[in-house]
Coordinates of C-alpha atoms in Angstrom, one line a residue:
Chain B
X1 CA 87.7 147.9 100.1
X2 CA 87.2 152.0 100.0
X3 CA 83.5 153.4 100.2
X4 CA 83.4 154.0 96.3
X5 CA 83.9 150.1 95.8
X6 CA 80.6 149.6 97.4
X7 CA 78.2 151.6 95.7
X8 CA 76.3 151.2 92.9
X9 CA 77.3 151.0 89.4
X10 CA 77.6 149.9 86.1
X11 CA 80.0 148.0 84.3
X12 CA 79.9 147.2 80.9
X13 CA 81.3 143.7 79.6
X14 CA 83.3 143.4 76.3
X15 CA 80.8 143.4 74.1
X16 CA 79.0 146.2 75.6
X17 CA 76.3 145.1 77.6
X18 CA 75.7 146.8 80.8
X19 CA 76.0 144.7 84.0
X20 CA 74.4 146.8 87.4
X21 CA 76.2 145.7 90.2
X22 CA 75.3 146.3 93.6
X23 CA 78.2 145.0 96.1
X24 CA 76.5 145.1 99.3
X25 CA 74.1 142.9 98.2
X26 CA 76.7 140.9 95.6
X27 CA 80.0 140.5 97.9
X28 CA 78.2 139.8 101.0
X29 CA 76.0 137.3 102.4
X30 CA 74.0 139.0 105.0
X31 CA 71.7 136.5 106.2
X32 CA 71.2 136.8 110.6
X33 CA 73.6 135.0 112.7
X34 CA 71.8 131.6 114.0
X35 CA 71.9 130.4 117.6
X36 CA 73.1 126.6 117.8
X37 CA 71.7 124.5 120.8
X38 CA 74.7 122.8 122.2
X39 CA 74.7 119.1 121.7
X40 CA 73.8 116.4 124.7
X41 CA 75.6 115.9 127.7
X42 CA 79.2 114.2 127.3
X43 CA 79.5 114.9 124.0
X44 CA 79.4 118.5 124.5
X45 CA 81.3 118.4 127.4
X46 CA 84.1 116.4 125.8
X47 CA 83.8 119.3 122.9
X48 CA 83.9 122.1 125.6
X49 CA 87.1 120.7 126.8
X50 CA 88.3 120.4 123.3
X51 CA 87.7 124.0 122.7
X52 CA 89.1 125.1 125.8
X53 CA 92.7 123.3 125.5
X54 CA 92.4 124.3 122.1
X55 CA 92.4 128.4 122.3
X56 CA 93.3 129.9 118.7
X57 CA 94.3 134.0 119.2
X58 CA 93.2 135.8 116.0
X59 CA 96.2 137.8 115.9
X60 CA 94.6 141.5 115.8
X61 CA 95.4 143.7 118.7
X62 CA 93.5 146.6 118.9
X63 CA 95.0 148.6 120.9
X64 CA 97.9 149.2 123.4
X65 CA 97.4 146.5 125.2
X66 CA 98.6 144.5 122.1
X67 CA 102.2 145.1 123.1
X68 CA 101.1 142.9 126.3
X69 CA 99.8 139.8 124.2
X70 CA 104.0 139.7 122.1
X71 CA 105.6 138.5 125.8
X72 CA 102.8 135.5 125.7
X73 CA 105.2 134.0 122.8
X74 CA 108.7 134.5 124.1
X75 CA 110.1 132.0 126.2
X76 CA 109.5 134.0 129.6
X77 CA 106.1 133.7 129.2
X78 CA 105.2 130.8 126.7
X79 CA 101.5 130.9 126.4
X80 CA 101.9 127.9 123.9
X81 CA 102.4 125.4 126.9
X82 CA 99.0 125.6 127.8
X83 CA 97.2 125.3 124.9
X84 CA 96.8 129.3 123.1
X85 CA 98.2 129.3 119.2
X86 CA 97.8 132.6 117.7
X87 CA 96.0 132.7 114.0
X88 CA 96.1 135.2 111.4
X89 CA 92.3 134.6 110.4
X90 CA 89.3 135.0 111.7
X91 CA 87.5 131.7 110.1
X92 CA 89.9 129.5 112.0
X93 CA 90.3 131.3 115.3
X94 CA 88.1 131.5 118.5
X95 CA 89.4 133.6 121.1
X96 CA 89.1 137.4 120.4
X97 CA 91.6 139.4 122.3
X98 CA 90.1 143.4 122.6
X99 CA 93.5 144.8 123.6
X100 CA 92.8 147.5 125.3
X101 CA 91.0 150.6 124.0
X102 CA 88.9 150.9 120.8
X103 CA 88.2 153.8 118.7
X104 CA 85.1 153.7 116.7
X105 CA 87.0 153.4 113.3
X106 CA 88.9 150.1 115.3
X107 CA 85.5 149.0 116.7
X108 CA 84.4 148.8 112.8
X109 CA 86.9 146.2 111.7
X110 CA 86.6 144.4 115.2
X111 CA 82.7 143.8 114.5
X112 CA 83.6 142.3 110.9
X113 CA 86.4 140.4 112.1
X114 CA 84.1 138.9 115.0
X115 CA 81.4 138.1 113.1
X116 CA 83.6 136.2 110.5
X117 CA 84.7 133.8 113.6
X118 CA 82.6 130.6 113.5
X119 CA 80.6 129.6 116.0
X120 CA 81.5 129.0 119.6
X121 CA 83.6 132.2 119.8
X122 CA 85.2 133.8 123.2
X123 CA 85.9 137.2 123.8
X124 CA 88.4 138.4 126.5
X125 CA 88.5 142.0 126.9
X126 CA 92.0 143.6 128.3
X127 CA 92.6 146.7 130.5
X128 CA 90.2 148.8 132.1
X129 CA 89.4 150.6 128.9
X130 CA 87.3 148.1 127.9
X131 CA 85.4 148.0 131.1
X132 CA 84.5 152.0 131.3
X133 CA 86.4 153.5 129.2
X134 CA 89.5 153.9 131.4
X135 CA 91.6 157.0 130.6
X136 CA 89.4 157.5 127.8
X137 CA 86.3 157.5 129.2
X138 CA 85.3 161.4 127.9
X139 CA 87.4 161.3 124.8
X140 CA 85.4 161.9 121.6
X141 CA 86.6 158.9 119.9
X142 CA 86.7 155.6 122.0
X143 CA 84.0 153.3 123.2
X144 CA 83.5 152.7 127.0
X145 CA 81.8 149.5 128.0
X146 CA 82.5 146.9 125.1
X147 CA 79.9 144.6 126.4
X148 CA 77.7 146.7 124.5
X149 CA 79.0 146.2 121.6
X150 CA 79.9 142.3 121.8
X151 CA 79.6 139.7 124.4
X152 CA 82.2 139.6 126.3
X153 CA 83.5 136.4 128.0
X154 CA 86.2 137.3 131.0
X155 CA 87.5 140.8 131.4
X156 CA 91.1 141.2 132.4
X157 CA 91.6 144.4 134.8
X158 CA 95.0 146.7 134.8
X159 CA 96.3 149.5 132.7
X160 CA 98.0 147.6 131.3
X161 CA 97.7 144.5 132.8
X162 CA 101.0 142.5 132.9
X163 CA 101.8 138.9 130.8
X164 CA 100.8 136.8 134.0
X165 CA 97.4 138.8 134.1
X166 CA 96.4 137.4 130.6
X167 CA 97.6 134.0 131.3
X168 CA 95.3 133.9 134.3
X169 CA 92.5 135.0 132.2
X170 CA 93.0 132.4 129.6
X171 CA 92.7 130.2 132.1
X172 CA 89.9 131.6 133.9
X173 CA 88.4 131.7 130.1
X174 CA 89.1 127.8 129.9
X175 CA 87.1 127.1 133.3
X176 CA 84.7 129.0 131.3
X177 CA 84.5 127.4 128.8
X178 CA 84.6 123.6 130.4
X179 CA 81.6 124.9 133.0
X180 CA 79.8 125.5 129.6
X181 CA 79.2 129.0 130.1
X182 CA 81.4 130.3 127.2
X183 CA 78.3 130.5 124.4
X184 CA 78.8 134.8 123.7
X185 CA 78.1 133.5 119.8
X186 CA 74.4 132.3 120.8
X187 CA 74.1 135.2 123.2
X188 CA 75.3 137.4 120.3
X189 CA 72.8 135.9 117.7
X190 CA 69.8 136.3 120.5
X191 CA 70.2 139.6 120.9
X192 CA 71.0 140.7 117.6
X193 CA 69.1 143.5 117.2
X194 CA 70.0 144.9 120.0
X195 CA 74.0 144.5 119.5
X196 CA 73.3 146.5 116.3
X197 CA 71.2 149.1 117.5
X198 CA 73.8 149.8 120.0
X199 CA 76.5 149.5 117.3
X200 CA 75.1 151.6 114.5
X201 CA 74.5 154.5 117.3
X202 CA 78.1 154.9 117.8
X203 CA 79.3 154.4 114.2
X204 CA 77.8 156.8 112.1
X205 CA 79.7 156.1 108.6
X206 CA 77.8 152.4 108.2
X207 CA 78.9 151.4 105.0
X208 CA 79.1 147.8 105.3
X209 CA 76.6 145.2 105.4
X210 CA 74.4 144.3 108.3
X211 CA 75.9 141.2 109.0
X212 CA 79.1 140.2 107.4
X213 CA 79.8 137.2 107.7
Chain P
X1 CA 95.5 88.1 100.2
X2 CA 92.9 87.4 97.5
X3 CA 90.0 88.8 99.8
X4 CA 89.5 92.5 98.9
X5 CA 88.0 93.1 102.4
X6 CA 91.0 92.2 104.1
X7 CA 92.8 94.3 101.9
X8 CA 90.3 97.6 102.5
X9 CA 91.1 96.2 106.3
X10 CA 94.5 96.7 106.2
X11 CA 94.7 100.0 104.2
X12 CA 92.4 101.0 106.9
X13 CA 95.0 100.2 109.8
X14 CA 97.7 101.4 107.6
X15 CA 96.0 105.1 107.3
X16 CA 95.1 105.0 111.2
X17 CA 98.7 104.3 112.6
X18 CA 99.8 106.9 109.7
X19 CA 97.7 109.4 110.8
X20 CA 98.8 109.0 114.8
X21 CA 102.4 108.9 114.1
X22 CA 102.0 112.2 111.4
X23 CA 100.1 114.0 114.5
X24 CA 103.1 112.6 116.8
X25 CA 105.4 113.9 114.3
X26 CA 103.8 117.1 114.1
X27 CA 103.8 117.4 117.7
X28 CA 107.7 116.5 118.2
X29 CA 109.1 118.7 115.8
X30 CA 106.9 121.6 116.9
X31 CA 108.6 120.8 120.7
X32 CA 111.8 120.7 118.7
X33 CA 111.7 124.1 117.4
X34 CA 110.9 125.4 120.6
X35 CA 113.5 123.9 122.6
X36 CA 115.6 125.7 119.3
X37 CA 113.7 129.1 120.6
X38 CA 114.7 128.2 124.5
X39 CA 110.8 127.9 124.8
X40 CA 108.7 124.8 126.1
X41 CA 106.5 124.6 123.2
X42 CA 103.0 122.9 123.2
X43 CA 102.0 120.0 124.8
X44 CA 102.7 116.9 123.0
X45 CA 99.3 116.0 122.4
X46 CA 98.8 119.5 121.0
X47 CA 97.4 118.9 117.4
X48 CA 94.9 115.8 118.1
X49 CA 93.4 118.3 120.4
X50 CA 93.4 120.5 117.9
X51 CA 91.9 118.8 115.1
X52 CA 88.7 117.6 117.2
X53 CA 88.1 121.1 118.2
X54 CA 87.8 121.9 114.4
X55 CA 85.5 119.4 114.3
X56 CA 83.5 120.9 117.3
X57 CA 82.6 124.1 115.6
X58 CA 78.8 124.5 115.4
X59 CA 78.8 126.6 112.3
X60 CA 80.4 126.5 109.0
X61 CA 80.8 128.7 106.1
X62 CA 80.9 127.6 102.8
X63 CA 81.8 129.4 99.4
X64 CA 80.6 126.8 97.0
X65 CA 81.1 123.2 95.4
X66 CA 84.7 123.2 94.4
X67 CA 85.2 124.6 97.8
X68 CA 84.2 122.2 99.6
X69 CA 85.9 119.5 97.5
X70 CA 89.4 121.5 97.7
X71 CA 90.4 119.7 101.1
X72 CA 88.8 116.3 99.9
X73 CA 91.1 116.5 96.9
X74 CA 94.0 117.3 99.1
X75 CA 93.1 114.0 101.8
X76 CA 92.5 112.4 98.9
X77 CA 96.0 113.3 97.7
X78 CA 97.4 112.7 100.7
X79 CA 95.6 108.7 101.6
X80 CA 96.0 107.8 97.7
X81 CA 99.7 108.5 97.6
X82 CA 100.2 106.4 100.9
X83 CA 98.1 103.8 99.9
X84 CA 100.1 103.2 96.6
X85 CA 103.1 102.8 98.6
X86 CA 104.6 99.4 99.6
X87 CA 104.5 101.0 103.5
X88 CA 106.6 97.7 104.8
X89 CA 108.8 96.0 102.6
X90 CA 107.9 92.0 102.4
X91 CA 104.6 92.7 104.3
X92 CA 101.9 91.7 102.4
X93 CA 99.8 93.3 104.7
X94 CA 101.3 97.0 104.9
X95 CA 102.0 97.3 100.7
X96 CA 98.4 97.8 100.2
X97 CA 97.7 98.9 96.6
X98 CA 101.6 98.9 95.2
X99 CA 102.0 97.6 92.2
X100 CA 104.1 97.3 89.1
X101 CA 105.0 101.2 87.8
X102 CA 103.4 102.7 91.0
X103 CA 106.6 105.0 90.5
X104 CA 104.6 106.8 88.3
X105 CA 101.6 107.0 89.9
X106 CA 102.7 107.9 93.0
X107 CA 104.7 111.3 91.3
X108 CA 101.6 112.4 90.1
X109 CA 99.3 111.7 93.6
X110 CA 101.8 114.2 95.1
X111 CA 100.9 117.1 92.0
X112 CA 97.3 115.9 92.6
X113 CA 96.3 117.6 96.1
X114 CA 97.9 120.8 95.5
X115 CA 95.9 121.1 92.0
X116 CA 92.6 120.4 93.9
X117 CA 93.9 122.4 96.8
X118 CA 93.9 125.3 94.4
X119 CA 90.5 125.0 92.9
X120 CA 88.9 124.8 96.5
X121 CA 90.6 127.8 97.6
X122 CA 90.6 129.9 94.5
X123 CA 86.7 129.7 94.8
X124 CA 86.7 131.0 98.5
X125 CA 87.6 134.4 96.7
X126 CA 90.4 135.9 99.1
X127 CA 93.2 137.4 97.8
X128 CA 95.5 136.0 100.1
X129 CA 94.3 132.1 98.9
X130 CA 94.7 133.4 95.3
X131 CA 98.6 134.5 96.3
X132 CA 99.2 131.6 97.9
X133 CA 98.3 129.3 95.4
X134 CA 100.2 130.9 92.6
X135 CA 103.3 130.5 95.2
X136 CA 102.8 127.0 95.5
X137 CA 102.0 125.9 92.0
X138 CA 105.3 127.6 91.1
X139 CA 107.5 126.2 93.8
X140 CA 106.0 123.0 93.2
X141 CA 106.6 123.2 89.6
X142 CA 110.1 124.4 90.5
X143 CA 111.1 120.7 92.8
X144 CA 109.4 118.4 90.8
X145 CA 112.0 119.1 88.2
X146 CA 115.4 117.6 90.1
X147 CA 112.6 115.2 92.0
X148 CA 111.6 113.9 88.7
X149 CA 115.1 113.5 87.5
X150 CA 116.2 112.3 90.7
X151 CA 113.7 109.2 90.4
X152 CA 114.4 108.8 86.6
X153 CA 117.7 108.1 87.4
X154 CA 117.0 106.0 90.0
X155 CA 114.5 103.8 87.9
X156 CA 117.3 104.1 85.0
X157 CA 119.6 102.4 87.7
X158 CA 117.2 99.9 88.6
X159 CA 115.3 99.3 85.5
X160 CA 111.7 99.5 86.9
X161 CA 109.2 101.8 88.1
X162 CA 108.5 99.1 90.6
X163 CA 109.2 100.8 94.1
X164 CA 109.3 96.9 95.6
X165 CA 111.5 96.2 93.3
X166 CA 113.9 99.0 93.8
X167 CA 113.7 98.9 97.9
X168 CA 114.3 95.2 96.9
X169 CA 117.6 96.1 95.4
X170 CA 118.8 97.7 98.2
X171 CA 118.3 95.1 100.7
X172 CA 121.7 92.8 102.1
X173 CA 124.1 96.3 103.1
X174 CA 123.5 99.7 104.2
X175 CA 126.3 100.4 101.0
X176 CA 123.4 99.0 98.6
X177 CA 121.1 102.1 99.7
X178 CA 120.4 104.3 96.7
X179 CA 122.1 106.8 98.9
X180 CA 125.4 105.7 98.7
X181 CA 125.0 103.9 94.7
X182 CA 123.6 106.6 93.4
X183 CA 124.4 109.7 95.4
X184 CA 123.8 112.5 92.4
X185 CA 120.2 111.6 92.3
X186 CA 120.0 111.2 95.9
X187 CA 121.2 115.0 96.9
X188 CA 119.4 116.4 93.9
X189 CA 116.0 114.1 95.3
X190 CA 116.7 115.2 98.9
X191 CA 117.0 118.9 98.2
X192 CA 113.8 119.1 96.3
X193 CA 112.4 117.1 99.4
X194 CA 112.9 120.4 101.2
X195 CA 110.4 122.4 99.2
X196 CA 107.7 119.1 99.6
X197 CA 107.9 119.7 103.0
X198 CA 107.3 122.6 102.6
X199 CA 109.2 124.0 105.7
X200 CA 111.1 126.9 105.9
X201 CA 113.5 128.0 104.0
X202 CA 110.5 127.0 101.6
X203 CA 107.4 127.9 103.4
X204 CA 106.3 130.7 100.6
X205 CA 102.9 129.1 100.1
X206 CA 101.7 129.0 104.1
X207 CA 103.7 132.1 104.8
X208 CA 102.4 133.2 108.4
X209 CA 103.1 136.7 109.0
X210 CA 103.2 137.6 105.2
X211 CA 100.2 136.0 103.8
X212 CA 98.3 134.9 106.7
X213 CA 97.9 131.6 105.7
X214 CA 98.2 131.4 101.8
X215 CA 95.4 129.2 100.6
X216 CA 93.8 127.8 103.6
X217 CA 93.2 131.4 104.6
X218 CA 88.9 131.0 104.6
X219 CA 88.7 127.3 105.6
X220 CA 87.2 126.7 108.7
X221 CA 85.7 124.3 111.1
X222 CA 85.5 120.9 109.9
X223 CA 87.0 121.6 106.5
X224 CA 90.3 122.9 108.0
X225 CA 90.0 119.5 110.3
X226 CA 90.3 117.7 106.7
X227 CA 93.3 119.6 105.8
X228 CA 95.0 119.2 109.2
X229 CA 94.7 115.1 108.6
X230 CA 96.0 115.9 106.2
X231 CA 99.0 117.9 106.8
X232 CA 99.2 114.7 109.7
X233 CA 99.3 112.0 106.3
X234 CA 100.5 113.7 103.6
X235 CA 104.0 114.1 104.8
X236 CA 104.4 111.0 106.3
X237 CA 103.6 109.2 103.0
X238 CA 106.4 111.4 101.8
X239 CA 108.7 110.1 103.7
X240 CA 107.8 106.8 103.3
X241 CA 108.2 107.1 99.4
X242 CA 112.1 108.7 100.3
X243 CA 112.8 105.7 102.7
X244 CA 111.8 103.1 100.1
X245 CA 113.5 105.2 96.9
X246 CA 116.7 106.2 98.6
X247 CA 116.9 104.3 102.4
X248 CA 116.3 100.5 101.3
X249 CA 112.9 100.7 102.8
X250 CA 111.8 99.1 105.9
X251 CA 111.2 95.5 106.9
X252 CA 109.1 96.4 110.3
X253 CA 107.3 99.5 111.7
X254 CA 110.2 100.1 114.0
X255 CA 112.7 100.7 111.4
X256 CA 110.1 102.8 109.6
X257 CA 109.6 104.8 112.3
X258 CA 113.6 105.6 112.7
X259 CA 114.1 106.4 109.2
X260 CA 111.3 108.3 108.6
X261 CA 112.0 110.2 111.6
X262 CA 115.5 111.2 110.5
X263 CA 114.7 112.1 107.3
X264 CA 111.6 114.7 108.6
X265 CA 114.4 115.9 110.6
X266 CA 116.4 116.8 108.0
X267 CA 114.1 119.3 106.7
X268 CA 113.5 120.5 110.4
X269 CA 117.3 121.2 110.9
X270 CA 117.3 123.0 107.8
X271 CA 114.4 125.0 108.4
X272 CA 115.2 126.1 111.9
X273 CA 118.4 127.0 110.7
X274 CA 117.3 129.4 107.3
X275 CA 114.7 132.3 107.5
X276 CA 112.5 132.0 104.9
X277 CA 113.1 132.6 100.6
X278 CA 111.3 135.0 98.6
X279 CA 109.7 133.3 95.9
X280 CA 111.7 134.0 93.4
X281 CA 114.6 133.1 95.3
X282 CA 113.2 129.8 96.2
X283 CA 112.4 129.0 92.2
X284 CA 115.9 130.4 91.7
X285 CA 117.4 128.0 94.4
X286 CA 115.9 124.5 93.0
X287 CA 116.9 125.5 89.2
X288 CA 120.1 125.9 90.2
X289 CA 121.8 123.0 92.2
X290 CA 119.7 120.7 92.6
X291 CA 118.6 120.7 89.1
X292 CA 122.2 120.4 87.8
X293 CA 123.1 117.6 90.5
X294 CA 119.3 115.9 88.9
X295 CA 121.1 116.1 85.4
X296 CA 124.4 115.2 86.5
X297 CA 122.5 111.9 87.7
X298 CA 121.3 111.3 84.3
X299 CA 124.2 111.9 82.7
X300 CA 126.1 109.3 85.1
X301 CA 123.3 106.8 85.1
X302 CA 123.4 107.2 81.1
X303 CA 126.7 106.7 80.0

């Protein structure tokens, strides 16, 4: 959808009536993220194991540590064995891979693609670029500490850090997740405000709705 | 079995063991292709673990009515469709709801799922759903024709549109399966079966890396759960309905279990082996062969 698509206009139907349509508020549903209280004891631990032996990918690398995540799928490195399918969308998947650095026009479609993801979602954040910026800390156009941006759940250090690296954070991600501590979503939805303070200071072009969901 | 109960009882069991061996299934053939790839694959319990994590989401998104009864139409597909079959042959227990000219029935339960399918995800508004069910209506429009003929043929042979009665015909001999008395209608019925399984060569409507997923593409948490069971039941009943039609059916699970798994693995070994058809190609492919094998059946049966 280009910029023009969102503004206002009007159509006019066949029989000439005029129709005002205003996509931001038409397309989108922009209510707030909610935080979700976990459920009780074995339940929610039965879930948590559920959701950390079952990781979907959403298949969107970011940057060039995507050429790290291909390996995962070939048979040297077979990250199906333990449990990580990669998904083309965002509704079904929840594991976010930042791979690598992200440019402000990236970070854009990262945000909408994240807040599409239902609710427990994990971030894991790849390469030192995502940590301070790595060797793009001064450049005009990248982001340096994605935690300010989104929650992250288990950074993964290296430039670039090799197949084995990422298969030790998955399952560093997984003890995570089993210990109960993967909940970025309700951190995200807490601290709302804040996430998009810090987001709209860095993109300056925001034409999309608050929260896209 | 007068007691309706009983009856609910056993389609209950029926649908349960269904289910497990469809996610078993699922699982094995996954492993399969990739052992094909020289890859370990995942874990054998993979998509049980799967579907109760799509059950564990905390938050859901919904797009409207019809959208959330797009995957109940499809389980409902899916479980009507089984339950319509005689599952065991002589079992009073296991033929559930079959009855005289479930034939018919049963040809439209498999339409039925992909039409509600498409409702539910042409509300969810993405383009990619929208794609994805124009695929699918069209390659399923495209099978049903040699499938339809296939199983006219067979119920001209037969003279009913009684599956008991046609797995009855095949019982004594191996040589009295459909398969080898009626082989026209059994190639033209077991090529369409391809494109209801909806593996590759024929996996237009899914499509993963080209229309990432096709209709499904906005369903999420518990309503993509629904659709996994019933991607778990769906094909299973499937099979069951080619087992009783064209393998003489089966007298215990056991034997259900082999012949079913054979003939899934008959559109596994043709799927690993073919990259995927375009569309056109794949609408092409069924009104060519096995549409001319489907009239050749006729013709045979006929005269």
């Amino acid at each position: 959808m280009s910029k023009e698509d969102l503004e206002k206009r009007t159509v006019y139907s066949p029989e000439g009536e005029p129709i005002e349509i205003d996509p931001l508020n038409d397309y989108f549903l922009d209510l707030r993220p909610e935080s979700y209280a976990p459920r009780n004891g074995v339940i929610e631990q039965f879930a948590n194991w559920a959701r950390a032996e079952s990781l979907w990918v959403l298949g969107f690398g970011t940057g060039c540590g995507a050429i790290e995540m291909r390996p995962l799928m070939t048979p040297r490195f077979d990250a199906y064995r333990f449990g990580i399918q990669w998904r083309p969308t965002p509704r079904q998947s929840s594991v976010f891979v930042i791979s690598g650095y992200l440019s402000v026009k990236t970070l854009k479609r990262v945000i909408r693609s994240y807040e599409q993801m239902q609710n427990p979602k994990f971030v894991v954040a790849l390469g030192s670029c995502t940590i301070n910026g790595g060797m793009y800390w001064d450049s005009y156009n990248t982001i340096n500490r994605l935690d300010h941006y989104l929650p992250v759940d288990v950074y993964i250090t290296g430039c670039m850090p090799r197949p084995e690296a990422l298969l030790a954070g998955f399952e560093e991600l997984k003890k995570r997740i089993k210990a109960g501590k993967g909940d970025g979503a309700n951190k995200y939805a807490d601290n709302f405000d804040w996430y998009k303070a810090n987001q709209k200071k860095i993109i300056k072009d925001w034409d999309m709705p608050d929260y896209n969901w | 079995m007068e007691n309706i109960w009983i009856k609910i009882g056993y389609a209950l069991l029926t649908i349960f063991i269904v289910l497990n061996y469809g996610l078993l299934l699922q699982g094995l053939f996954r492993k399969i292709g990739a052992r094909v790839g020289r890859r370990h694959g995942i874990r054998i319990w993979q998509p049980w673990v799967d579907i109760i994590k799509n059950y564990t989401f905390r938050s859901r998104i919904y797009h409207g009515v019809m959208y959330y009864l797009g995957p109940v139409f499809r389980l409902t597909g899916g479980i009507g469709l089984l339950l319509f079959l005689p599952v065991i042959y002589g079992s009073e227990m296991f033929s559930n709801f079959s009855f005289t000219g479930d034939l018919m029935l049963v040809l439209y339960f498999q339409f039925f799922g992909v039409l509600g399918m498409a409702l539910g995800a042409g509300e969810s508004g993405h383009p990619y759903s929208a794609i994805g069910v124009s695929r699918g209506l069209s390659q399923v429009t495209a099978f049903e024709l040699p499938l339809t003929l296939g199983v006219l043929a067979i119920g001209l042979q037969y003279h009913t549109l009684n599956i008991n009665e046609i797995v009855a015909a095949q019982q004594g001999s191996i040589l009295n399966w459909t398969f080898f008395t009626n082989p026209f209608a059994a190639a033209a019925m077991l090529l369409s079966f391809l494109g209801a399984m909806g593996r590759s060569p024929f996996d237009v409507v899914l499509a993963p890396q080209e229309i990432p997923i096709g209709p499904p593409t906005e369903f999420n948490s518990s309503l993509l759960g629904v659709l996994q069971l019933n991607r778990a039941i769906f094909p299973v009943a499937k099979l069951i309905l080619f087992m009783n039609l064209l393998f003489g059916g089966a007298t215990n699970w056991g034997e259900l279990i082999i012949k079913t798994f054979f003939i899934y693995f008959w559109s596994v070994f043709v799927g690993i082996a073919f990259p995927r058809f375009r569309v056109d190609q794949s609408v092409r492919w069924f009104l060519s062969i096995p549409l001319i094998l489907g009239v050749i059946a006729i013709i045979l049966i006929k005269f």
